[in-house]
Tab-separated table of C-alpha atoms in Angstrom:
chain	number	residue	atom	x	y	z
A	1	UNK	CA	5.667	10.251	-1.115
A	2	UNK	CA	3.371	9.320	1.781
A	3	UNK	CA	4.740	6.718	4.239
A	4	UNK	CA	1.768	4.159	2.770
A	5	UNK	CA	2.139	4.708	-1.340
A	6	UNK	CA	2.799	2.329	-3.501
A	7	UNK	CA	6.247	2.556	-5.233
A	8	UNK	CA	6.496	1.210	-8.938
A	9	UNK	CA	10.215	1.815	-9.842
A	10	UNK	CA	13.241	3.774	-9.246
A	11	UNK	CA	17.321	3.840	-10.097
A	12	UNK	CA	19.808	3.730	-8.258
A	13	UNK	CA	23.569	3.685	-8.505
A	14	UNK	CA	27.019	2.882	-6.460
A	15	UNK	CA	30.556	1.202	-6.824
A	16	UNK	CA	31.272	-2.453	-6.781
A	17	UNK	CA	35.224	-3.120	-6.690
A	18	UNK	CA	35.896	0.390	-8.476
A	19	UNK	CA	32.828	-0.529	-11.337
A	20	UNK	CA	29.918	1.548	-11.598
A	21	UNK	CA	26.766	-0.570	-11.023
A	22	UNK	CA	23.163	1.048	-11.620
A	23	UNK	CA	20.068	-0.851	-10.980
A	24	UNK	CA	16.801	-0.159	-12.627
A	25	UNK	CA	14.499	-1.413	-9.909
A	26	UNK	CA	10.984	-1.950	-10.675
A	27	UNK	CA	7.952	-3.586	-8.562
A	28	UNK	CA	6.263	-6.167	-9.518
A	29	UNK	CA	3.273	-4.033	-9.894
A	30	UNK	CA	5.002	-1.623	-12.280
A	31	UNK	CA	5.601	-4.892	-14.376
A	32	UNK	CA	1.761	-6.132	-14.046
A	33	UNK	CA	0.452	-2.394	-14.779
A	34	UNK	CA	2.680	-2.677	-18.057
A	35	UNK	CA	0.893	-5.432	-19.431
A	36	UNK	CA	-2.519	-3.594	-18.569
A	37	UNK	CA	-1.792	-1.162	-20.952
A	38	UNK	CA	0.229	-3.455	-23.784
A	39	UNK	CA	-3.402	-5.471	-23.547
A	40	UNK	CA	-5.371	-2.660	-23.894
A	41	UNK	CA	-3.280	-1.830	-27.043
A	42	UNK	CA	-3.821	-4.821	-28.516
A	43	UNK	CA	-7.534	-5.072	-27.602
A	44	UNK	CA	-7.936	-1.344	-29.430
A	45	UNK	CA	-6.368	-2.439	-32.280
A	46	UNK	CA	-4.285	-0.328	-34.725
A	47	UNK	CA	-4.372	3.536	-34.056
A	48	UNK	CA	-6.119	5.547	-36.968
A	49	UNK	CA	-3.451	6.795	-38.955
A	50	UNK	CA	-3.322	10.888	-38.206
A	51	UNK	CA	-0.505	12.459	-37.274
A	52	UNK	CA	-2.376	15.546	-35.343
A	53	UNK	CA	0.804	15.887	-33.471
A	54	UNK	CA	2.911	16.277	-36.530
A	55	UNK	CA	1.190	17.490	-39.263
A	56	UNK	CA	-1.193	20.397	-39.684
A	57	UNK	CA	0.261	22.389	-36.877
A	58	UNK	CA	-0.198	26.110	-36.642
A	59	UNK	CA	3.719	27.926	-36.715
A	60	UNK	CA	4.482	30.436	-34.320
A	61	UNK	CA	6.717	33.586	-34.773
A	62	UNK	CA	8.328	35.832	-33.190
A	63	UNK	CA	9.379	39.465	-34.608
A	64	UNK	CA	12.875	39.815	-34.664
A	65	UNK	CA	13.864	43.333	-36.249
A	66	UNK	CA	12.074	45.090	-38.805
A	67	UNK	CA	10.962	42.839	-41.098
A	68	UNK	CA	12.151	39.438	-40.454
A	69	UNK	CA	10.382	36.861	-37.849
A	70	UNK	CA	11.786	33.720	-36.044
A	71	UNK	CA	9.702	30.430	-35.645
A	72	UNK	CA	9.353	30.070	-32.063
A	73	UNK	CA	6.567	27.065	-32.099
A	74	UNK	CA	4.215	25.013	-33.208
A	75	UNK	CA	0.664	24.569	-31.766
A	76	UNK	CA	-0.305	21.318	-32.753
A	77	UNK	CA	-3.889	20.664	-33.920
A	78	UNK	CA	-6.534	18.641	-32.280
A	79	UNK	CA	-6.947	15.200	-33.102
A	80	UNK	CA	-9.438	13.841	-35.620
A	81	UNK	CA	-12.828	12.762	-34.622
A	82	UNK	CA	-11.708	8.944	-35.861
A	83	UNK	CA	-8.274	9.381	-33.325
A	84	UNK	CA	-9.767	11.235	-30.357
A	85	UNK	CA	-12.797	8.051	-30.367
A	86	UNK	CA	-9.769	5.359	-30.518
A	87	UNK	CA	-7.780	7.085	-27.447
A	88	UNK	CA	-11.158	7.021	-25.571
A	89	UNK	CA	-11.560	3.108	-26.623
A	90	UNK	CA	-8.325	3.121	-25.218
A	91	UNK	CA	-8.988	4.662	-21.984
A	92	UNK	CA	-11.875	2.885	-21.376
A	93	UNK	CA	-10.769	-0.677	-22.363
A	94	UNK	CA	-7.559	0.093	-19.733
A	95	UNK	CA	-9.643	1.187	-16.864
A	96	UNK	CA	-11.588	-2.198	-17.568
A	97	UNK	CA	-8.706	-4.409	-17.279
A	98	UNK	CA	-7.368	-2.047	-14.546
A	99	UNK	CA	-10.986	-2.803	-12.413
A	100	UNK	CA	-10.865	-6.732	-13.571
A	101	UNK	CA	-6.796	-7.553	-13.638
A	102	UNK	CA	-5.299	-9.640	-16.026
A	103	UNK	CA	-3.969	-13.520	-15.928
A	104	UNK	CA	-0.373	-12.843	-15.315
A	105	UNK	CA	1.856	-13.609	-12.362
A	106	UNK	CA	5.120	-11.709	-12.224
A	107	UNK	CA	7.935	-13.727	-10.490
A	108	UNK	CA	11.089	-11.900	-8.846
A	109	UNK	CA	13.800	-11.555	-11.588
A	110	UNK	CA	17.087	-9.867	-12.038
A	111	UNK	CA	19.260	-9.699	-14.693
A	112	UNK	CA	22.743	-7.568	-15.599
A	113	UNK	CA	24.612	-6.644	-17.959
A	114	UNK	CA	28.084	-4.729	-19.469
A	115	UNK	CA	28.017	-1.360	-21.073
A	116	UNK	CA	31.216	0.628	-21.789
A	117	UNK	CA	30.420	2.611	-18.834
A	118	UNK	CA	28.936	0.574	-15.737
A	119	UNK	CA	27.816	-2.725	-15.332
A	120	UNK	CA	24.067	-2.739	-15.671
A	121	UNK	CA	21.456	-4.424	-13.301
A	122	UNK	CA	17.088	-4.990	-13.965
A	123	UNK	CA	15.548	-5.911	-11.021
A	124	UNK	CA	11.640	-7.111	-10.423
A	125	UNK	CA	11.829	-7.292	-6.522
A	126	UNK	CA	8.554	-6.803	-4.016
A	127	UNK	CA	10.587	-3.781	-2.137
A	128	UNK	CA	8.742	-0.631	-1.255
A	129	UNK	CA	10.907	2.136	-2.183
A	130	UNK	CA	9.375	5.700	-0.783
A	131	UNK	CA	12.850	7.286	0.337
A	132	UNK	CA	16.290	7.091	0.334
A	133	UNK	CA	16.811	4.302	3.073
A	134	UNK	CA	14.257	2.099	1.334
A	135	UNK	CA	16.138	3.054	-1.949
A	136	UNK	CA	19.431	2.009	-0.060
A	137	UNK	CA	17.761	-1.512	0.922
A	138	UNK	CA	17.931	-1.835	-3.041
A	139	UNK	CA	21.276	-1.373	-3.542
A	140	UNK	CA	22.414	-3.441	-0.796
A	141	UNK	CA	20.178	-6.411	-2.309
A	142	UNK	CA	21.642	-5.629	-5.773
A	143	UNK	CA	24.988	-5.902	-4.186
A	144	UNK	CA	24.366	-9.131	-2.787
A	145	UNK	CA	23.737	-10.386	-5.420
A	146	UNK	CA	25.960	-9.496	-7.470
A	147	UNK	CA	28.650	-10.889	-5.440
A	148	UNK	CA	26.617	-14.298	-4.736
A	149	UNK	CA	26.172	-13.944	-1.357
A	150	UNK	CA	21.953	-14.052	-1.462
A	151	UNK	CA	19.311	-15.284	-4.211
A	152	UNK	CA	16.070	-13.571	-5.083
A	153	UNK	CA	14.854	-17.679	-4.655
A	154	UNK	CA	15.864	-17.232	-0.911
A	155	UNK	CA	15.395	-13.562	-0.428
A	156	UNK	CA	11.666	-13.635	-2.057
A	157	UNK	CA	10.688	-17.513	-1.751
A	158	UNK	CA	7.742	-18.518	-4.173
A	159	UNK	CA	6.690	-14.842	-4.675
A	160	UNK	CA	4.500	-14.207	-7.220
A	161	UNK	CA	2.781	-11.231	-8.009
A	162	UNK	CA	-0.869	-11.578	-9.554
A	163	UNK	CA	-4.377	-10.695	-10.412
A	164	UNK	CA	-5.146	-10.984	-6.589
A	165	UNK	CA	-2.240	-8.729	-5.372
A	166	UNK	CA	-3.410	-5.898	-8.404
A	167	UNK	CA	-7.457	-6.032	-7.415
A	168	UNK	CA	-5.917	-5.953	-3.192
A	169	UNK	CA	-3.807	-3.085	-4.010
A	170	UNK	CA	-5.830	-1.162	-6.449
A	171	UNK	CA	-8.889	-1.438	-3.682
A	172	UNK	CA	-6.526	0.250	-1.430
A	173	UNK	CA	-5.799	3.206	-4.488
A	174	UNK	CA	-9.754	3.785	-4.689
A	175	UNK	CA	-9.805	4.114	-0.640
A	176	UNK	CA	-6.906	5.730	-0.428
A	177	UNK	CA	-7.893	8.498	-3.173
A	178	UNK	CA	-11.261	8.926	-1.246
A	179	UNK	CA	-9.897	9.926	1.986
């Protein structure tokens, strides 16, 4: 990553009092870009019903001996007409709301839980995180939390991520991709 990207989310895992802990850290902006595209899959409506993917496919063998073949693939087939004009619907009502924003503000947010083999941690925290220091600045916050001794309330106060933040940032994507 360049020193001036935008992260959206990473992982990251260490040991709390002999317990495995992994966070699944993710940007507010990850979280705002996620309910781009859920609108834009509701806007589109429901998906014609083809299973291109699936069904139709061409098999592939290979020889294997004399007379006998082994499948080796299958080459899918192209979407229909009716399916290739929905995923370009799609595309285009995403790029819309992507160029407009949506009315949604994203607050700061963590929340963990147990599984049989580490204790589990979601966190929506403004944090750039383009290497492993700024990856270790997550798991220190994580840990700080976890044992009380911060709040996202006092590390983050008020933040909100919005429609402003995604039209600043995404201005900064169009000049950034022009250079």
């Amino acid at each position: 990553m360049l020193p001036d990207s935008l992260s959206y989310w990473d992982d990251v895992g260490f040991i709390l009092n002999g317990r495995r802990v992994i966070v699944w850290w993710r940007h507010p902006r990850s979280v705002y870009s996620d309910a781009i595209e859920e609108k834009a899959w509701e806007e589109a409506g429901p998906s014609p019903k083809d299973n291109w993917l699936i069904e139709g496919g061409t098999k592939n063998y290979k020889r294997v001996g004399r007379s006998r073949k082994k499948l080796v693939s299958i080459t899918s087939r192209k979407p229909s007409t009716e399916q290739s004009q929905y995923y370009e619907l799609l595309r285009g009502i995403s790029a819309r709301l992507s160029a407009e924003g949506i009315d949604l503000d994203v607050p700061v947010s963590w929340k963990w839980e147990r599984l049989n083999w580490a204790m589990g941690i979601s966190l929506v925290a403004p944090l750039e995180v383009r290497n492993e220091a700024e990856l270790a600045v997550v798991a220190n916050l994580a840990r700080r939390l976890i044992l009380g001794q911060t709040t996202l309330g006092a590390e983050f106060s008020g933040y909100r991520y919005g429609r402003s933040d995604w039209l600043r940032e995404q201005g900064k994507l169009t000049i950034g991709s022009e250079a």
